[in-house]
CSV table of C-alpha atoms and ligand atoms in Angstrom, one decimal:
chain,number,residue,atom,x,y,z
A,6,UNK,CA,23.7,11.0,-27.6
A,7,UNK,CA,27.2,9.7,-28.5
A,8,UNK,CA,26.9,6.9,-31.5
A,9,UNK,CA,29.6,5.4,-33.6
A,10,UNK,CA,28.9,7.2,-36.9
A,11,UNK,CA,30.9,4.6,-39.2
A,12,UNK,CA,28.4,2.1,-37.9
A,13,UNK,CA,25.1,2.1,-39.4
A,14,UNK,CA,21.4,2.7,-37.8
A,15,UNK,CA,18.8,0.4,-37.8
A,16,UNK,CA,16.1,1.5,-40.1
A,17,UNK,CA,13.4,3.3,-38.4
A,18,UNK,CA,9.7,4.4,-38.2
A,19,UNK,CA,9.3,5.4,-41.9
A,20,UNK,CA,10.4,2.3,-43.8
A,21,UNK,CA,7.5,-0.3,-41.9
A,22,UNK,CA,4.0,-0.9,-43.0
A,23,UNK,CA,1.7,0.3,-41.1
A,24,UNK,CA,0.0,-2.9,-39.0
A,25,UNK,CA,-2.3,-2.8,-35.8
A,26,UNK,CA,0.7,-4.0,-33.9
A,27,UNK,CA,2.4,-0.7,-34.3
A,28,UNK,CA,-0.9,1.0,-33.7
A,29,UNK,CA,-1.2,-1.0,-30.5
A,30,UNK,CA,2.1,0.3,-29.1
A,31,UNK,CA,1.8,4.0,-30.3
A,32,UNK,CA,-1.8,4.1,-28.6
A,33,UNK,CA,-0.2,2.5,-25.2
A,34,UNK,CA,2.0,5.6,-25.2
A,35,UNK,CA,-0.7,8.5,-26.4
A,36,UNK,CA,-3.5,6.8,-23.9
A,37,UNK,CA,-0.6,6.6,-21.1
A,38,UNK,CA,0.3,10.2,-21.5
A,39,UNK,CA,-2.9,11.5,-21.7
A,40,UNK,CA,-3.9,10.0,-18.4
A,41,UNK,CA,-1.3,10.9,-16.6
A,42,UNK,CA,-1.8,14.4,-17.8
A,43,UNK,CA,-5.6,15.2,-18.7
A,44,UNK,CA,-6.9,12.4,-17.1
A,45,UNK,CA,-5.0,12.5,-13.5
A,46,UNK,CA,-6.1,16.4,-13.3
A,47,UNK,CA,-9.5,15.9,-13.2
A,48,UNK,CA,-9.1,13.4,-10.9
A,49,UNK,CA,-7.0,16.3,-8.9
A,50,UNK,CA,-9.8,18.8,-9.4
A,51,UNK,CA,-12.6,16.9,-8.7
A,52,UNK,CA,-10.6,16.0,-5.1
A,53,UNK,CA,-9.8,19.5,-4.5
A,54,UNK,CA,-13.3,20.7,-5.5
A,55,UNK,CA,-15.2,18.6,-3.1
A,56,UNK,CA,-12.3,19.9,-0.3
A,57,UNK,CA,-12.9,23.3,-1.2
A,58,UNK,CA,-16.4,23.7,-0.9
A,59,UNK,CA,-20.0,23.5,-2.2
A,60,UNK,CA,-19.2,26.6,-4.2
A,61,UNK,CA,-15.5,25.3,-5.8
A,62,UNK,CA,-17.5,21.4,-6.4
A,63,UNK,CA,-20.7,23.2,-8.3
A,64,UNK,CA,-17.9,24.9,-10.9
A,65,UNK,CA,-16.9,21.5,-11.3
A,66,UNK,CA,-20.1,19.6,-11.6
A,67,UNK,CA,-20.8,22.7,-14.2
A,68,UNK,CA,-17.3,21.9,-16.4
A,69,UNK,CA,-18.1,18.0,-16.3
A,70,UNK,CA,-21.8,18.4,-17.0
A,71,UNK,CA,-21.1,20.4,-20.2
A,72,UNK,CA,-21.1,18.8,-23.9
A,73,UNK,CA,-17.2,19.3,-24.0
A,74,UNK,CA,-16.8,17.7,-20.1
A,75,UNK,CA,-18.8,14.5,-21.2
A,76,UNK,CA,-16.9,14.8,-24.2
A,77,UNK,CA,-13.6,14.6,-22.4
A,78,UNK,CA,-14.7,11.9,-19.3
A,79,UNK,CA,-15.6,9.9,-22.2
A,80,UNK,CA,-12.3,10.1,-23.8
A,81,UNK,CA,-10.4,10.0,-21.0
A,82,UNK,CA,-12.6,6.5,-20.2
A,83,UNK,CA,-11.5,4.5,-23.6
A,84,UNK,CA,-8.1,6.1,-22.9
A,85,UNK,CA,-7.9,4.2,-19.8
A,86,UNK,CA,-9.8,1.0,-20.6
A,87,UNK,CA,-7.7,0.9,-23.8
A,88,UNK,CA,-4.7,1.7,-21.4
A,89,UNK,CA,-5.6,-1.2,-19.2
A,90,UNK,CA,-5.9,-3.7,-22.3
A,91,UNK,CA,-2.8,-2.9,-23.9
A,92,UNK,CA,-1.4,-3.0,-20.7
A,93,UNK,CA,-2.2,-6.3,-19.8
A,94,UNK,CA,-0.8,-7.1,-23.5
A,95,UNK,CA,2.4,-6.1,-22.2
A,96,UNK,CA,2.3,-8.2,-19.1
A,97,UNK,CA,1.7,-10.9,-22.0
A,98,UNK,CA,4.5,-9.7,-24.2
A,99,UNK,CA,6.7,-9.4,-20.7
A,100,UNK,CA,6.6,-13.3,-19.8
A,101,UNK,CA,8.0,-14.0,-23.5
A,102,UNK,CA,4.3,-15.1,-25.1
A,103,UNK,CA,2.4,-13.9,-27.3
A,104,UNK,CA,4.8,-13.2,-30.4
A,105,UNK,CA,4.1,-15.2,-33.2
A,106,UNK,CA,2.5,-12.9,-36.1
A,107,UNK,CA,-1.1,-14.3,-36.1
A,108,UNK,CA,-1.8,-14.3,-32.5
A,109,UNK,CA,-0.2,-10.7,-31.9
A,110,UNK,CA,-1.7,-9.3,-35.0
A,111,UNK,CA,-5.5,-10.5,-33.6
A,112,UNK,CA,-4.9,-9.2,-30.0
A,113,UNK,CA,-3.8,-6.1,-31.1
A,114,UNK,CA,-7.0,-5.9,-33.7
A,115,UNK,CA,-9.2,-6.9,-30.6
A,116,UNK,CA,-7.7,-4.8,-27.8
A,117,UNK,CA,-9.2,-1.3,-29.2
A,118,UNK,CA,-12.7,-3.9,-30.2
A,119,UNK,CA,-12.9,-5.0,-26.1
A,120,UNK,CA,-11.9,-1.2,-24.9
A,121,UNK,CA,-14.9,0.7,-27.2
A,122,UNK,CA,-17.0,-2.0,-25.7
A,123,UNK,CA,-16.2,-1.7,-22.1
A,124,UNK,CA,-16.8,2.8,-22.6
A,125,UNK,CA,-20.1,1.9,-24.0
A,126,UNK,CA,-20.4,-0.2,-21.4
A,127,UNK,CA,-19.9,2.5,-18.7
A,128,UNK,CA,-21.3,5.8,-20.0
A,129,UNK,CA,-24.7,3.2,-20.8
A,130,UNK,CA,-25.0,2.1,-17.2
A,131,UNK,CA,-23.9,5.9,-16.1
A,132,UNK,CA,-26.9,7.5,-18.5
A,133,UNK,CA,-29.4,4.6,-17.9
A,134,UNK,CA,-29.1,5.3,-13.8
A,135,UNK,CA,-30.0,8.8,-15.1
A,136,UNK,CA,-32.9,8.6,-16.7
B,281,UNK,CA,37.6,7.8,-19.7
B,282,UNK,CA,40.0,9.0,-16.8
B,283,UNK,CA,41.0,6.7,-13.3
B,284,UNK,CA,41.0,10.2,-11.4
B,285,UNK,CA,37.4,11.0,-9.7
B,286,UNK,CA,34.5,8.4,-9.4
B,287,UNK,CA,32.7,10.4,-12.1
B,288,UNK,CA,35.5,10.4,-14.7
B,289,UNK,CA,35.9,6.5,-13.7
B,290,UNK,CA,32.1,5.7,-14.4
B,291,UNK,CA,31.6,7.7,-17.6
B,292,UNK,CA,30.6,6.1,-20.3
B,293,UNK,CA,30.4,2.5,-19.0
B,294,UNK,CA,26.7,2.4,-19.6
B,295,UNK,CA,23.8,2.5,-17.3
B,296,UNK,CA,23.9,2.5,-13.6
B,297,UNK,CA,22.0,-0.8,-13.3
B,298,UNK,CA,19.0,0.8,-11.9
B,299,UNK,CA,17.1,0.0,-14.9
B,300,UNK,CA,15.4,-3.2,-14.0
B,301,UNK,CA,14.4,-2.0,-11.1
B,302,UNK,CA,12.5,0.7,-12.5
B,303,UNK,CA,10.8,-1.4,-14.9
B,304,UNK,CA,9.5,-3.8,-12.3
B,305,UNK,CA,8.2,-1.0,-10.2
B,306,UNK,CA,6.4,0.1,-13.3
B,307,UNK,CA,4.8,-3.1,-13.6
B,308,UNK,CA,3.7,-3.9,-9.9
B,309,UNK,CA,2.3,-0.2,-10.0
B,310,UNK,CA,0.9,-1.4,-13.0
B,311,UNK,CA,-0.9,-3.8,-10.9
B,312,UNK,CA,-2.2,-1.6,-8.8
B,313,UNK,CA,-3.8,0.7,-11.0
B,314,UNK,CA,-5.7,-1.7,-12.8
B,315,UNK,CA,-7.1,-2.6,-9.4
B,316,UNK,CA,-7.9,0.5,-7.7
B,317,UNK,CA,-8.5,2.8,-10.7
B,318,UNK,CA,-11.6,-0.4,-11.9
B,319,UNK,CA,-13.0,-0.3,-8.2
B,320,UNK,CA,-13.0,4.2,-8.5
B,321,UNK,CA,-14.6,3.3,-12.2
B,322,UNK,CA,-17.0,1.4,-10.6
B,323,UNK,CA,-17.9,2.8,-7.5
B,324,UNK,CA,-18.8,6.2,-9.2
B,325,UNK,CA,-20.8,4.5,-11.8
B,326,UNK,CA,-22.7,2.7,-9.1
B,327,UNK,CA,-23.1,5.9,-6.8
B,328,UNK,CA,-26.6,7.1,-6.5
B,329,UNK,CA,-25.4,10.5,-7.0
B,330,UNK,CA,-22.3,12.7,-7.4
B,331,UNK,CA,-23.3,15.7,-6.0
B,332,UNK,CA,-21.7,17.5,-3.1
B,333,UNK,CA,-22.8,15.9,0.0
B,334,UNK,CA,-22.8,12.4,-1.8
B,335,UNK,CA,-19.2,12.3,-2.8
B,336,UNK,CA,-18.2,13.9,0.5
B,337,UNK,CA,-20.0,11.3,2.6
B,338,UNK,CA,-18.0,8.7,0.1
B,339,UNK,CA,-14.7,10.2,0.2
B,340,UNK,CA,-15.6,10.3,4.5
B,341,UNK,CA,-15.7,6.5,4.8
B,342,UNK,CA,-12.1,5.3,5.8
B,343,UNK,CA,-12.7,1.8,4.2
B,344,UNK,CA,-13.0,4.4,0.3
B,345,UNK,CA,-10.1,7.4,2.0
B,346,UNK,CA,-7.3,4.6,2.5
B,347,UNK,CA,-7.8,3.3,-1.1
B,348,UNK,CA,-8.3,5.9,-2.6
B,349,UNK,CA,-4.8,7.3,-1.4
B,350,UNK,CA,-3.3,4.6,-1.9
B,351,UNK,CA,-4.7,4.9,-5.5
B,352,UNK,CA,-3.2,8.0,-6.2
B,353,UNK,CA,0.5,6.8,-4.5
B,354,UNK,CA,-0.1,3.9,-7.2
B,355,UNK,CA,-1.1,6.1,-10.2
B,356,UNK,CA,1.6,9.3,-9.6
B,357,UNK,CA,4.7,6.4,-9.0
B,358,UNK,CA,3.7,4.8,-12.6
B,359,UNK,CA,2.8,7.9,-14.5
B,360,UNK,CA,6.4,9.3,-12.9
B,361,UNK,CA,8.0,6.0,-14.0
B,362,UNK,CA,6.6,6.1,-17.4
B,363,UNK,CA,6.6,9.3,-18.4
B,364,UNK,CA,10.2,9.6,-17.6
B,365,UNK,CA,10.7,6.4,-20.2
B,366,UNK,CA,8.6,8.6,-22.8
B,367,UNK,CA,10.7,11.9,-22.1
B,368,UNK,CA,14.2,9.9,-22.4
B,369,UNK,CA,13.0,9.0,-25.9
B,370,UNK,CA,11.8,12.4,-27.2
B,371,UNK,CA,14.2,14.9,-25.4
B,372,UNK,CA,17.6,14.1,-26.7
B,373,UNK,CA,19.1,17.6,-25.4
B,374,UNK,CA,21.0,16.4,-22.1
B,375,UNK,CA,20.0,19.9,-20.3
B,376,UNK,CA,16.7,19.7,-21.3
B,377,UNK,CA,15.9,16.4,-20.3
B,378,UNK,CA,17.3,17.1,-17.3
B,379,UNK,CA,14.9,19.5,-17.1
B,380,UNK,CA,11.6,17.7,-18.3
B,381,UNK,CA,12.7,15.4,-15.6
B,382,UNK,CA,13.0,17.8,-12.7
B,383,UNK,CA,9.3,19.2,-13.6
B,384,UNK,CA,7.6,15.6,-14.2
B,385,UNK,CA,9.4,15.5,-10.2
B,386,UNK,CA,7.7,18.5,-9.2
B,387,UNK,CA,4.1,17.9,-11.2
B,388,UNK,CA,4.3,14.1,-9.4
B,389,UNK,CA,4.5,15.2,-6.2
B,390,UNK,CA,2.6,18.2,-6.0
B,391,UNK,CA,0.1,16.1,-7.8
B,392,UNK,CA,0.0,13.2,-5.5
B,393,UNK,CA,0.0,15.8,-2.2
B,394,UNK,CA,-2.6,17.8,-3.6
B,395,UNK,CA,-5.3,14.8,-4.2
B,396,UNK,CA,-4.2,13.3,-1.1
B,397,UNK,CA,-4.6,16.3,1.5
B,398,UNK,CA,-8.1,17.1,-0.4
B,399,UNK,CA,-8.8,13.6,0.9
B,400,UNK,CA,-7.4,13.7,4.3
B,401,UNK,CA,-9.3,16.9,4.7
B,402,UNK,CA,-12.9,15.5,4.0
B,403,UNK,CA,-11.8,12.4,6.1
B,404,UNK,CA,-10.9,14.4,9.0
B,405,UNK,CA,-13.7,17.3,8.6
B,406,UNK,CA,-16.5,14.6,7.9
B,407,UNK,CA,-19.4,14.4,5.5
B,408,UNK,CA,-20.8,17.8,6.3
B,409,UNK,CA,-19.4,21.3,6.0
C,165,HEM,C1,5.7,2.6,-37.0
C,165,HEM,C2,6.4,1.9,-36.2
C,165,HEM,C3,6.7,2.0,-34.8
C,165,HEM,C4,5.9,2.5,-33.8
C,165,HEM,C5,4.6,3.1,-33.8
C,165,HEM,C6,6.7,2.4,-32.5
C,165,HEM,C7,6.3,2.8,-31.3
C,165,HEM,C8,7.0,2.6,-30.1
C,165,HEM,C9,6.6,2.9,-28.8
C,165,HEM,C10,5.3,3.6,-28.5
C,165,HEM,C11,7.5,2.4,-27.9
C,165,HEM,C12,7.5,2.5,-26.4
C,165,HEM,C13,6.5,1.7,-25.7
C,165,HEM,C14,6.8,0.2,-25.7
C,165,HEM,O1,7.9,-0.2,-25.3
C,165,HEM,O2,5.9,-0.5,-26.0
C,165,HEM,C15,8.5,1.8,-28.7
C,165,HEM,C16,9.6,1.2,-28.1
C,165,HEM,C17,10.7,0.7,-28.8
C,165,HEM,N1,10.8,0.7,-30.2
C,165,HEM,FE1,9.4,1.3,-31.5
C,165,HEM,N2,7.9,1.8,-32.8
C,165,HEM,C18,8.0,1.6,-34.2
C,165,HEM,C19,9.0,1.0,-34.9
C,165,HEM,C20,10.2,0.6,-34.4
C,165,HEM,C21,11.3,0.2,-35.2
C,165,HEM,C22,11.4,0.1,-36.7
C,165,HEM,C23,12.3,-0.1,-34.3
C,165,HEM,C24,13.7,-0.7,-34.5
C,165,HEM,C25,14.3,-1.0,-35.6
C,165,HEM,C26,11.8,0.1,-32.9
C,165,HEM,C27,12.5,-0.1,-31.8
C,165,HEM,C28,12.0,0.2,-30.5
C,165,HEM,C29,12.7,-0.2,-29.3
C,165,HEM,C30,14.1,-0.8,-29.2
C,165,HEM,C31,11.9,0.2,-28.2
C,165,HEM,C32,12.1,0.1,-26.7
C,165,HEM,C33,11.4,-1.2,-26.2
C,165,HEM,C34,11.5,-1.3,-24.7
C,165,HEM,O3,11.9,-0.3,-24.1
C,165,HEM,O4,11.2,-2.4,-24.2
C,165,HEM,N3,10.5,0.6,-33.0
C,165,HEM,N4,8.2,1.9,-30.0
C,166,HEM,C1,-4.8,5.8,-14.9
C,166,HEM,C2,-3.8,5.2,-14.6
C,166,HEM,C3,-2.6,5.1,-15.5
C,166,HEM,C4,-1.7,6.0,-15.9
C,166,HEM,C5,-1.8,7.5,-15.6
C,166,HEM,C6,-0.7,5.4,-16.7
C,166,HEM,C7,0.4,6.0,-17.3
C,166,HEM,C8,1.4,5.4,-18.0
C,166,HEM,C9,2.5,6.1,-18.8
C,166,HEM,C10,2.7,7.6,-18.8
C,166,HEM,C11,3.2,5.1,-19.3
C,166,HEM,C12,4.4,5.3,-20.2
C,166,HEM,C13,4.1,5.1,-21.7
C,166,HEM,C14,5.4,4.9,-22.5
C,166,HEM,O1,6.5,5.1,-22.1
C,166,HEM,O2,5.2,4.4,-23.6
C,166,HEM,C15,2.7,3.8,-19.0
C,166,HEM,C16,3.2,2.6,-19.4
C,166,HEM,C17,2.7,1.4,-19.0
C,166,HEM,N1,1.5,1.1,-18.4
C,166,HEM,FE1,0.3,2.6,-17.6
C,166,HEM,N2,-0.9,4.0,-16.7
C,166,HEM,C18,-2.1,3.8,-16.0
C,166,HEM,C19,-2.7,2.6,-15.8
C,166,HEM,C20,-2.2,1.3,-16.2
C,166,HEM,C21,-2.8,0.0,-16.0
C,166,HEM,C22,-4.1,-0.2,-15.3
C,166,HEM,C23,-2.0,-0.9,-16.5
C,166,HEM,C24,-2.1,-2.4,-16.6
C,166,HEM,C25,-3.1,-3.1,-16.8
C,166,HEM,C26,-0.8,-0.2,-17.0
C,166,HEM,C27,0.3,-0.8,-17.6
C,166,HEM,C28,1.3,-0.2,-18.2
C,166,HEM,C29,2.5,-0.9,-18.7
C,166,HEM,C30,2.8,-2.4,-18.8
C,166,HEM,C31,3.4,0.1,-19.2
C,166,HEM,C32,4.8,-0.1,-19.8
C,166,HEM,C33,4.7,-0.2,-21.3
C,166,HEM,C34,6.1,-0.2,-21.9
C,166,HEM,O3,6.9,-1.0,-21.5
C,166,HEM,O4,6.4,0.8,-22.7
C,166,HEM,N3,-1.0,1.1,-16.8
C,166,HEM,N4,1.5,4.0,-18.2
């Protein structure tokens, strides 16, 4: 990209310290990306299994079944309840609230708190109807 | 910057003022995901099971088909959106960005068409089979 060398840049990711704010908007991005990419194919394969056939959906069932399947629906879970947090943080941030340093700094230290909760949450009620 | 053709006129004037647009589309997709990827959360959670002939019978019901379509339109049109914002801050190369661009096109639409013609085709076939 085209920039006026003589002018100088702002400084950038390496001179800050670290706080969960940064953490906050860095996560938004990974947890965003990994949906649309991990997370919206299995959504895709799990469609196009059950379309396919019993045969296609039991190699599914298989793949999710297994240690590592779990191991990704979980993850793929906090992704997307962390998503949804942060995202509503940025509805938030969007209206012009939510700025000053103590009441940012606490959301952002809660938002990951709320999303681990609401995972437990899920995969408890999804083993409990298992058992 | 020239006065010749409308390219060499526009050319470094800046955006093309389709910017807030996009962002608001990202926002009122944003919407929509949060309400019809919680009501897929829990409906599976709450499913008796989610073997074959379950899911199917599910997916059969045009009261779950409709949103669940819709649900992917929702999803594919925000993760397009946003993974385009993501791309235009990582690939600084013009031609490559152009093409990340072009294949995030083609993985959102093949996506979305995929997931929605594996529902269509339950819907119209029924439960069994
Ligand atoms: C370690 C520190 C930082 C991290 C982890 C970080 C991360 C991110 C992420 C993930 C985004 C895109 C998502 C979003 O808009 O929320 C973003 C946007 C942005 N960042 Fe940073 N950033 C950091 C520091 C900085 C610094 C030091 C500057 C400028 C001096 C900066 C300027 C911007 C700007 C201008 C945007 C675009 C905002 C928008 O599109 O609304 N960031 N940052
Ligand atoms: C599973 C469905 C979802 C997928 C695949 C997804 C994907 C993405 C992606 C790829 C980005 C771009 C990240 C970046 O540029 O930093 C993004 C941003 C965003 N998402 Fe989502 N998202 C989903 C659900 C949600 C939900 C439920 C909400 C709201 C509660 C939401 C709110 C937002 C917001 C506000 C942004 C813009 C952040 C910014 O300005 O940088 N998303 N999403």
């Amino acid at each position: 990209m085209a920039r006026n060398r003589s002018r100088p840049l702002s400084p950038h990711l390496t001179i800050w310290k670290w706080g969960p704010h940064m953490a906050i908007s860095i996560l938004h991005r990974v947890t965003g990306n990994g949906l649309a990419t991990a997370g919206v194919m299995g959504v895709i394969w799990w469609l196009m299994a059950a379309a396919t056939g019993p045969e296609a959906y039991a190699a599914f069932i298989q793949c999710a079944t297994s240690p590592v399947g779990y191991l990704v629906m979980i993850g793929i879970s906090w992704f997307f309840f962390q998503h949804m947090m942060s995202g509503i943080r940025h509805w938030v941030l969007d209206m012009g609230a939510g700025y000053e340093l103590h009441t940012n700094k606490t959301w952002s230290l809660v938002i990951p708190v709320l999303s681990t909760l609401a995972t437990i949450a899920l995969w408890a009620t999804i083993f409990a109807g298992k058992i | 910057m020239g006065n010749g053709t409308g390219i060499g006129r526009v050319r470094g004037l800046g955006s093309a003022r389709h910017g807030a647009g996009h962002w608001l589309t990202h926002r009122y997709t944003s919407v929509s995901n949060l309400l019809l990827v919680l009501w897929l959360i829990f409906s599976l959670a709450t499913m008796p099971g989610l073997d074959y002939e379950s899911v199917r019978s599910w997916i059969a019901n045009p009261l779950v088909a409709v949103p669940l379509m819709l649900m992917l339109v929702s999803v594919f049109w925000h993760l397009r959106l946003g993974m385009q914002v993501m791309l235009e801050d990582y690939v600084h190369d013009k031609g490559l960005n152009f093409f990340a661009i072009l294949i995030l096109n083609f993985y959102t639409i093949a996506g979305a068409a995929a997931g929605i013609f594996a529902i269509a085709k339950i819907a119209f076939e029924g439960a069994a089979s």
